[in-house]
mmCIF file of C-alpha atoms in Angstrom:
data_model
loop_
_atom_site.group_PDB
_atom_site.id
_atom_site.type_symbol
_atom_site.label_atom_id
_atom_site.label_comp_id
_atom_site.label_asym_id
_atom_site.label_seq_id
_atom_site.Cartn_x
_atom_site.Cartn_y
_atom_site.Cartn_z
ATOM 1 C CA MET G 20 0.040 0.019 -0.025
ATOM 2 C CA PHE G 21 1.434 3.245 -0.992
ATOM 3 C CA PRO G 22 1.083 6.531 1.059
ATOM 4 C CA ILE G 23 -1.032 9.372 -0.464
ATOM 5 C CA VAL G 24 0.072 12.074 1.840
ATOM 6 C CA LEU G 25 3.393 13.046 3.534
ATOM 7 C CA ALA G 26 2.668 10.813 6.480
ATOM 8 C CA LEU G 27 6.152 9.704 6.862
ATOM 9 C CA THR G 28 7.863 13.058 6.431
ATOM 10 C CA LEU G 29 10.781 13.703 8.697
ATOM 11 C CA ILE G 30 12.442 17.087 9.217
ATOM 12 C CA PHE G 31 16.220 16.985 8.659
ATOM 13 C CA SER G 32 18.673 19.663 9.734
ATOM 14 C CA SER G 33 21.185 20.698 7.133
ATOM 15 C CA GLN G 34 23.225 23.731 6.262
ATOM 16 C CA ILE G 35 21.094 25.632 3.989
ATOM 17 C CA GLU G 36 22.552 28.424 1.867
ATOM 18 C CA ALA G 37 21.404 31.738 3.071
ATOM 19 C CA GLU G 38 19.530 32.444 -0.164
ATOM 20 C CA LEU G 39 17.329 29.317 0.069
ATOM 21 C CA GLN G 40 14.681 28.857 2.721
ATOM 22 C CA VAL G 41 12.279 26.187 3.831
ATOM 23 C CA ASN G 42 8.641 27.499 3.321
ATOM 24 C CA PHE G 43 9.971 30.002 0.844
ATOM 25 C CA TYR G 44 6.585 30.514 -0.774
ATOM 26 C CA ARG G 45 4.576 30.804 2.486
ATOM 27 C CA ASN G 46 3.533 34.381 1.680
ATOM 28 C CA THR G 47 3.832 34.699 -2.084
ATOM 29 C CA CYS G 48 2.270 31.330 -3.011
ATOM 30 C CA PRO G 49 1.080 29.479 0.041
ATOM 31 C CA ASN G 50 -0.431 26.427 -1.910
ATOM 32 C CA ALA G 51 2.665 25.894 -4.003
ATOM 33 C CA GLU G 52 3.868 22.688 -2.344
ATOM 34 C CA LEU G 53 0.413 21.249 -2.102
ATOM 35 C CA ILE G 54 -0.210 21.801 -5.807
ATOM 36 C CA ILE G 55 3.072 20.134 -6.832
ATOM 37 C CA ARG G 56 2.402 17.235 -4.330
ATOM 38 C CA GLN G 57 -1.027 16.710 -5.900
ATOM 39 C CA GLU G 58 0.393 16.660 -9.350
ATOM 40 C CA VAL G 59 3.095 14.135 -8.454
ATOM 41 C CA GLN G 60 0.439 11.850 -6.736
ATOM 42 C CA ARG G 61 -1.882 12.099 -9.676
ATOM 43 C CA ALA G 62 0.846 11.123 -12.119
ATOM 44 C CA TYR G 63 2.242 8.386 -9.983
ATOM 45 C CA PHE G 64 -1.056 6.497 -9.501
ATOM 46 C CA ARG G 65 -1.332 6.465 -13.321
ATOM 47 C CA ASP G 66 2.269 5.299 -13.814
ATOM 48 C CA ARG G 67 4.596 4.379 -10.871
ATOM 49 C CA GLY G 68 7.595 4.895 -13.113
ATOM 50 C CA ILE G 69 7.005 8.623 -12.867
ATOM 51 C CA ALA G 70 8.603 8.776 -9.374
ATOM 52 C CA PRO G 71 12.099 7.514 -10.256
ATOM 53 C CA GLY G 72 11.875 9.560 -13.438
ATOM 54 C CA LEU G 73 11.376 12.828 -11.559
ATOM 55 C CA VAL G 74 14.142 11.934 -9.054
ATOM 56 C CA ARG G 75 16.579 11.210 -11.802
ATOM 57 C CA MET G 76 15.640 14.371 -13.607
ATOM 58 C CA HIS G 77 16.324 16.415 -10.488
ATOM 59 C CA PHE G 78 19.701 14.672 -10.158
ATOM 60 C CA HIS G 79 20.653 15.247 -13.763
ATOM 61 C CA ASP G 80 19.557 18.968 -13.445
ATOM 62 C CA CYS G 81 21.795 19.573 -10.489
ATOM 63 C CA PHE G 82 24.952 18.077 -12.047
ATOM 64 C CA VAL G 83 24.704 20.317 -15.132
ATOM 65 C CA ARG G 84 25.010 24.182 -14.200
ATOM 66 C CA GLY G 85 23.545 23.371 -10.732
ATOM 67 C CA CYS G 86 19.915 23.089 -9.850
ATOM 68 C CA ASP G 87 18.598 25.618 -12.180
ATOM 69 C CA GLY G 88 15.941 23.838 -14.122
ATOM 70 C CA SER G 89 17.947 23.897 -17.299
ATOM 71 C CA VAL G 90 17.292 20.194 -17.914
ATOM 72 C CA LEU G 91 13.660 21.160 -18.536
ATOM 73 C CA ILE G 92 14.406 23.490 -21.434
ATOM 74 C CA LYS G 93 13.457 21.961 -24.810
ATOM 75 C CA SER G 94 15.807 21.797 -27.677
ATOM 76 C CA THR G 95 15.181 24.297 -30.664
ATOM 77 C CA PRO G 96 16.447 24.345 -34.215
ATOM 78 C CA GLY G 97 19.251 26.473 -33.045
ATOM 79 C CA ASN G 98 20.228 24.775 -29.853
ATOM 80 C CA SER G 99 20.570 21.103 -28.712
ATOM 81 C CA ALA G 100 19.505 21.333 -25.036
ATOM 82 C CA GLU G 101 20.449 19.036 -22.104
ATOM 83 C CA GLU G 102 17.363 16.836 -22.687
ATOM 84 C CA ASP G 103 19.039 15.554 -25.880
ATOM 85 C CA GLY G 104 22.632 15.077 -24.434
ATOM 86 C CA PRO G 105 24.180 11.649 -24.386
ATOM 87 C CA SER G 106 23.144 11.130 -20.785
ATOM 88 C CA ASN G 107 19.513 12.141 -21.276
ATOM 89 C CA ALA G 108 18.477 11.482 -24.834
ATOM 90 C CA GLY G 109 15.269 9.520 -24.856
ATOM 91 C CA SER G 110 15.472 8.620 -21.208
ATOM 92 C CA LEU G 111 14.132 11.536 -19.212
ATOM 93 C CA ARG G 112 10.627 11.144 -17.816
ATOM 94 C CA GLY G 113 8.309 13.418 -15.963
ATOM 95 C CA PHE G 114 8.168 16.567 -18.065
ATOM 96 C CA GLU G 115 4.390 16.552 -18.181
ATOM 97 C CA VAL G 116 4.176 16.499 -14.398
ATOM 98 C CA ILE G 117 6.337 19.577 -14.130
ATOM 99 C CA GLU G 118 4.302 21.354 -16.813
ATOM 100 C CA SER G 119 1.006 20.444 -15.184
ATOM 101 C CA ALA G 120 2.209 21.678 -11.893
ATOM 102 C CA LYS G 121 3.516 24.922 -13.494
ATOM 103 C CA ALA G 122 0.188 25.580 -15.336
ATOM 104 C CA ARG G 123 -1.678 25.421 -11.997
ATOM 105 C CA LEU G 124 0.901 27.558 -10.147
ATOM 106 C CA GLU G 125 0.758 30.230 -12.907
ATOM 107 C CA GLN G 126 -2.967 30.370 -12.346
ATOM 108 C CA GLU G 127 -2.551 30.634 -8.576
ATOM 109 C CA CYS G 128 0.448 33.044 -8.416
ATOM 110 C CA ARG G 129 1.754 34.170 -11.760
ATOM 111 C CA GLY G 130 5.560 34.361 -12.223
ATOM 112 C CA VAL G 131 6.375 33.369 -8.610
ATOM 113 C CA VAL G 132 7.470 29.729 -8.418
ATOM 114 C CA SER G 133 10.486 28.759 -10.412
ATOM 115 C CA CYS G 134 10.718 25.573 -12.430
ATOM 116 C CA ALA G 135 13.956 24.562 -10.544
ATOM 117 C CA ASP G 136 11.981 24.676 -7.257
ATOM 118 C CA ILE G 137 9.022 22.734 -8.742
ATOM 119 C CA LEU G 138 11.541 19.953 -9.749
ATOM 120 C CA ALA G 139 13.156 19.965 -6.347
ATOM 121 C CA TYR G 140 9.714 19.612 -4.638
ATOM 122 C CA ALA G 141 8.608 16.963 -7.091
ATOM 123 C CA ALA G 142 11.656 14.906 -6.469
ATOM 124 C CA ARG G 143 10.984 14.884 -2.754
ATOM 125 C CA ASP G 144 7.301 14.081 -3.228
ATOM 126 C CA SER G 145 8.273 11.236 -5.566
ATOM 127 C CA ILE G 146 10.334 9.600 -2.868
ATOM 128 C CA VAL G 147 7.452 9.983 -0.348
ATOM 129 C CA VAL G 148 4.839 8.571 -2.590
ATOM 130 C CA SER G 149 7.186 5.586 -3.252
ATOM 131 C CA GLY G 150 7.262 4.781 0.452
ATOM 132 C CA GLY G 151 10.232 6.782 1.502
ATOM 133 C CA LEU G 152 10.934 9.381 4.167
ATOM 134 C CA GLY G 153 10.400 13.091 3.184
ATOM 135 C CA TRP G 154 12.351 16.156 4.086
ATOM 136 C CA ASP G 155 11.790 20.060 4.136
ATOM 137 C CA VAL G 156 12.987 21.447 0.817
ATOM 138 C CA PRO G 157 14.862 24.705 0.948
ATOM 139 C CA ALA G 158 13.602 26.829 -1.948
ATOM 140 C CA GLY G 159 14.182 30.124 -3.688
ATOM 141 C CA ARG G 160 16.115 28.843 -6.745
ATOM 142 C CA ARG G 161 15.800 30.828 -9.962
ATOM 143 C CA ASP G 162 15.735 29.318 -13.452
ATOM 144 C CA GLY G 163 18.730 29.128 -15.740
ATOM 145 C CA GLN G 164 18.641 30.480 -19.305
ATOM 146 C CA ILE G 165 21.261 28.208 -20.850
ATOM 147 C CA SER G 166 20.886 24.511 -21.599
ATOM 148 C CA LEU G 167 23.560 22.677 -23.717
ATOM 149 C CA ALA G 168 23.609 19.007 -24.660
ATOM 150 C CA THR G 169 27.355 19.083 -24.624
ATOM 151 C CA GLU G 170 27.454 19.859 -20.894
ATOM 152 C CA THR G 171 25.714 16.570 -19.895
ATOM 153 C CA ILE G 172 29.231 15.073 -19.741
ATOM 154 C CA ASP G 173 29.265 16.257 -16.083
ATOM 155 C CA ILE G 174 26.485 13.704 -15.284
ATOM 156 C CA PRO G 175 28.117 10.482 -13.716
ATOM 157 C CA ALA G 176 27.836 7.629 -16.108
ATOM 158 C CA PRO G 177 26.533 4.094 -15.380
ATOM 159 C CA PHE G 178 29.756 2.520 -16.490
ATOM 160 C CA ASN G 179 31.953 4.793 -14.278
ATOM 161 C CA ASN G 180 34.411 3.217 -11.819
ATOM 162 C CA LEU G 181 34.497 4.400 -8.223
ATOM 163 C CA ASP G 182 37.246 6.935 -8.680
ATOM 164 C CA GLN G 183 35.368 8.491 -11.653
ATOM 165 C CA ASN G 184 32.244 8.714 -9.624
ATOM 166 C CA LEU G 185 33.967 10.145 -6.594
ATOM 167 C CA GLN G 186 35.543 12.933 -8.719
ATOM 168 C CA ALA G 187 32.183 13.685 -10.408
ATOM 169 C CA PHE G 188 30.466 14.063 -7.085
ATOM 170 C CA ALA G 189 33.392 16.005 -5.571
ATOM 171 C CA LYS G 190 33.204 18.402 -8.386
ATOM 172 C CA LYS G 191 29.791 19.366 -7.223
ATOM 173 C CA GLY G 192 30.831 19.579 -3.571
ATOM 174 C CA LEU G 193 29.292 16.208 -2.597
ATOM 175 C CA SER G 194 31.228 13.927 -0.411
ATOM 176 C CA SER G 195 31.795 10.099 -0.740
ATOM 177 C CA ASP G 196 29.174 9.542 1.995
ATOM 178 C CA ASN G 197 26.711 11.703 -0.061
ATOM 179 C CA MET G 198 27.419 9.619 -3.163
ATOM 180 C CA VAL G 199 26.913 6.282 -1.509
ATOM 181 C CA ALA G 200 23.562 7.433 -0.032
ATOM 182 C CA LEU G 201 22.348 9.064 -3.265
ATOM 183 C CA LEU G 202 23.213 5.974 -5.356
ATOM 184 C CA GLY G 203 20.516 4.232 -3.349
ATOM 185 C CA ALA G 204 17.977 5.997 -5.519
ATOM 186 C CA HIS G 205 18.613 3.061 -8.034
ATOM 187 C CA THR G 206 16.390 0.999 -5.727
ATOM 188 C CA ILE G 207 13.403 2.268 -7.840
ATOM 189 C CA GLY G 208 12.749 2.464 -11.512
ATOM 190 C CA CYS G 209 14.013 0.868 -14.703
ATOM 191 C CA SER G 210 17.000 1.064 -16.843
ATOM 192 C CA HIS G 211 17.518 0.668 -20.617
ATOM 193 C CA CYS G 212 19.516 -2.541 -21.424
ATOM 194 C CA SER G 213 22.061 -0.327 -23.365
ATOM 195 C CA GLN G 214 23.177 1.238 -20.006
ATOM 196 C CA PHE G 215 24.765 -2.005 -18.799
ATOM 197 C CA SER G 216 24.772 -4.479 -21.731
ATOM 198 C CA ASN G 217 28.549 -4.103 -21.973
ATOM 199 C CA ARG G 218 28.658 -6.056 -18.632
ATOM 200 C CA LEU G 219 26.896 -9.062 -20.408
ATOM 201 C CA TYR G 220 28.451 -9.266 -23.789
ATOM 202 C CA ASN G 221 31.704 -7.234 -24.323
ATOM 203 C CA PHE G 222 33.121 -6.301 -20.926
ATOM 204 C CA SER G 223 36.717 -6.598 -21.816
ATOM 205 C CA PRO G 224 39.116 -8.354 -24.288
ATOM 206 C CA ALA G 225 39.675 -11.113 -21.788
ATOM 207 C CA ASN G 226 36.113 -11.584 -20.489
ATOM 208 C CA SER G 227 32.878 -10.964 -22.399
ATOM 209 C CA GLN G 228 30.867 -10.944 -19.116
ATOM 210 C CA ASP G 229 31.749 -8.923 -16.135
ATOM 211 C CA SER G 230 33.134 -11.307 -13.587
ATOM 212 C CA THR G 231 31.860 -9.224 -10.618
ATOM 213 C CA LEU G 232 28.221 -9.805 -11.803
ATOM 214 C CA ASP G 233 26.397 -12.645 -10.143
ATOM 215 C CA PRO G 234 26.221 -15.392 -12.858
ATOM 216 C CA LEU G 235 22.510 -16.145 -12.284
ATOM 217 C CA TYR G 236 21.655 -12.523 -12.370
ATOM 218 C CA ALA G 237 23.765 -12.151 -15.514
ATOM 219 C CA MET G 238 21.696 -15.080 -17.141
ATOM 220 C CA GLN G 239 18.385 -13.420 -16.181
ATOM 221 C CA LEU G 240 19.564 -10.053 -17.631
ATOM 222 C CA LYS G 241 20.599 -11.744 -20.867
ATOM 223 C CA GLN G 242 17.118 -13.268 -21.265
ATOM 224 C CA GLN G 243 15.687 -9.722 -20.766
ATOM 225 C CA CYS G 244 18.292 -8.000 -22.938
ATOM 226 C CA PRO G 245 19.016 -10.475 -25.821
ATOM 227 C CA ARG G 246 21.298 -9.416 -28.682
ATOM 228 C CA GLY G 247 19.636 -9.229 -32.036
ATOM 229 C CA PRO G 248 20.932 -10.585 -35.326
ATOM 230 C CA ASN G 249 23.207 -7.559 -35.666
ATOM 231 C CA GLY G 250 24.738 -8.323 -32.378
ATOM 232 C CA ASN G 251 23.281 -5.257 -30.710
ATOM 233 C CA VAL G 252 20.751 -5.096 -27.812
ATOM 234 C CA ASP G 253 17.397 -3.470 -28.566
ATOM 235 C CA PRO G 254 17.775 0.228 -27.533
ATOM 236 C CA ASN G 255 14.248 0.285 -26.330
ATOM 237 C CA ALA G 256 14.411 -2.768 -24.034
ATOM 238 C CA VAL G 257 14.265 -2.049 -20.359
ATOM 239 C CA VAL G 258 14.601 -3.964 -16.992
ATOM 240 C CA PHE G 259 13.757 -3.184 -13.480
ATOM 241 C CA MET G 260 16.450 -1.834 -11.318
ATOM 242 C CA ASN G 261 15.803 -4.596 -8.764
ATOM 243 C CA PHE G 262 13.037 -6.986 -7.558
ATOM 244 C CA SER G 263 10.913 -4.230 -5.913
ATOM 245 C CA PRO G 264 11.259 -1.289 -8.335
ATOM 246 C CA THR G 265 8.290 0.768 -7.001
ATOM 247 C CA ALA G 266 9.279 0.491 -3.257
ATOM 248 C CA PHE G 267 11.788 2.977 -1.952
ATOM 249 C CA GLU G 268 13.772 0.851 0.546
ATOM 250 C CA ASN G 269 17.297 -0.370 1.061
ATOM 251 C CA SER G 270 17.311 -3.428 -1.068
ATOM 252 C CA TYR G 271 19.615 -1.822 -3.435
ATOM 253 C CA TYR G 272 22.465 -2.251 -1.070
ATOM 254 C CA VAL G 273 21.599 -5.880 -0.438
ATOM 255 C CA ASP G 274 21.712 -6.394 -4.196
ATOM 256 C CA VAL G 275 25.146 -4.715 -4.385
ATOM 257 C CA LEU G 276 26.553 -7.002 -1.669
ATOM 258 C CA ARG G 277 25.230 -10.083 -3.671
ATOM 259 C CA ASN G 278 27.068 -8.795 -6.771
ATOM 260 C CA ARG G 279 23.650 -7.857 -8.277
ATOM 261 C CA GLY G 280 24.245 -4.160 -8.700
ATOM 262 C CA LEU G 281 22.919 -3.433 -12.181
ATOM 263 C CA PHE G 282 25.400 -0.658 -13.288
ATOM 264 C CA THR G 283 29.166 -0.885 -13.105
ATOM 265 C CA SER G 284 28.979 2.382 -11.035
ATOM 266 C CA ASP G 285 26.758 0.372 -8.484
ATOM 267 C CA GLN G 286 28.934 -2.586 -8.155
ATOM 268 C CA THR G 287 32.113 -0.724 -7.794
ATOM 269 C CA LEU G 288 30.967 0.543 -4.381
ATOM 270 C CA THR G 289 32.318 -2.785 -3.067
ATOM 271 C CA THR G 290 35.841 -1.902 -4.390
ATOM 272 C CA SER G 291 36.763 0.391 -1.547
ATOM 273 C CA PRO G 292 36.813 -0.598 2.172
ATOM 274 C CA ASP G 293 35.104 2.737 3.130
ATOM 275 C CA THR G 294 32.262 2.545 0.526
ATOM 276 C CA LEU G 295 31.775 -1.143 1.148
ATOM 277 C CA SER G 296 31.369 -0.489 4.958
ATOM 278 C CA GLU G 297 28.644 2.021 4.255
ATOM 279 C CA VAL G 298 26.973 -0.392 1.882
ATOM 280 C CA ARG G 299 26.861 -2.995 4.529
ATOM 281 C CA ASP G 300 25.577 -0.486 7.037
ATOM 282 C CA TYR G 301 22.794 0.683 4.743
ATOM 283 C CA ALA G 302 21.809 -2.937 3.839
ATOM 284 C CA ARG G 303 21.288 -3.571 7.558
ATOM 285 C CA ASN G 304 19.570 -0.266 8.495
ATOM 286 C CA ASN G 305 16.911 1.096 6.220
ATOM 287 C CA ILE G 306 16.118 4.156 8.413
ATOM 288 C CA GLN G 307 19.707 5.140 8.564
ATOM 289 C CA TRP G 308 19.995 5.106 4.855
ATOM 290 C CA GLN G 309 16.728 6.942 4.293
ATOM 291 C CA THR G 310 17.864 9.652 6.744
ATOM 292 C CA ASP G 311 21.288 10.000 5.088
ATOM 293 C CA PHE G 312 19.682 9.985 1.662
ATOM 294 C CA ALA G 313 17.359 12.865 2.617
ATOM 295 C CA ASP G 314 20.249 14.912 3.951
ATOM 296 C CA ALA G 315 22.321 14.307 0.824
ATOM 297 C CA MET G 316 19.291 15.312 -1.438
ATOM 298 C CA ILE G 317 19.016 18.510 0.559
ATOM 299 C CA LYS G 318 22.805 19.202 -0.039
ATOM 300 C CA MET G 319 22.632 18.226 -3.705
ATOM 301 C CA SER G 320 19.614 20.429 -4.300
ATOM 302 C CA GLN G 321 21.779 23.452 -3.332
ATOM 303 C CA VAL G 322 24.451 22.800 -5.840
ATOM 304 C CA GLU G 323 25.354 26.088 -7.815
ATOM 305 C CA VAL G 324 21.885 27.423 -7.397
ATOM 306 C CA LEU G 325 20.843 30.715 -8.868
ATOM 307 C CA THR G 326 19.152 33.192 -6.471
ATOM 308 C CA GLY G 327 18.387 36.866 -6.090
ATOM 309 C CA ASN G 328 18.345 38.597 -9.366
ATOM 310 C CA ALA G 329 20.263 35.861 -11.274
ATOM 311 C CA GLY G 330 18.470 33.870 -13.933
ATOM 312 C CA GLU G 331 14.634 34.270 -14.248
ATOM 313 C CA ILE G 332 11.373 32.775 -13.201
ATOM 314 C CA ARG G 333 10.280 30.938 -16.306
ATOM 315 C CA LEU G 334 6.601 31.200 -17.313
ATOM 316 C CA ASN G 335 6.985 27.932 -19.326
ATOM 317 C CA CYS G 336 9.375 25.395 -17.921
ATOM 318 C CA ARG G 337 10.255 24.029 -21.360
ATOM 319 C CA ALA G 338 11.472 27.422 -22.698
ATOM 320 C CA ILE G 339 13.321 30.547 -21.620
ATOM 321 C CA ASN G 340 11.128 33.693 -21.285
ATOM 322 C CA PRO G 341 10.862 35.804 -24.545
#
């Protein structure tokens, strides 16, 4: 049974940048969070895949130019935007939820609530509706006016090793602890086979299959992601991230310990004593992980934000203002 309201919300303390505030819209748009939550819930009960989609979109937004809503900008004939970058093309989900929330907010309080804040709230609400713990979202972000497909190179890739991931997170001011906690978001949702098929068929010159992948799990994945006559995997084929892809709980860490992490970047958490220790802790303690995850999300949501007079408040989340 999935919660409809924020019944399990916890309030987490975190260092919040002076420009961002919890309850930022209390006076200017008091119903903002309620409206966004309603739109997330409505979409989720039509399609539970929306929740991981919105969390992933927020993550991908924050890793490119910071949490400025630039991932929402649509490509134009003169510009290939982030949504069409190699890390995002054809795989981002949830645009319609953000647009629905924005349309209602524009009727309620025109030109007040930023698209970047809508996305941050929607990511939090997606975790809660999936059964996870909530947190108070510091808001006051403004929207970016630049979105470039080429800059999505900053988004950590599923085939990254541990050092590459640590560097990518550190570049955004996020610690190793933050990284281990945030990767647990892979406990919900699906992945295209193309994101990990190299682990099944052409991992290295010496081994066609990644030796760190549980053999039975690899066999299951090959059945779900078979190669066609041309030797390639169907680019549209998808698999669940784990056996409970709609429930936000700590089974991701149990999977990693059993060599059933779907991505290379997941499984490499076991290659360092420090990250392996955290994986073990989270596999044993769901509440501890969810608490740390919420704190890490608060920290990530403040990466390189635009505030004050920087950027703009977009009237349409899919395009910069005229």
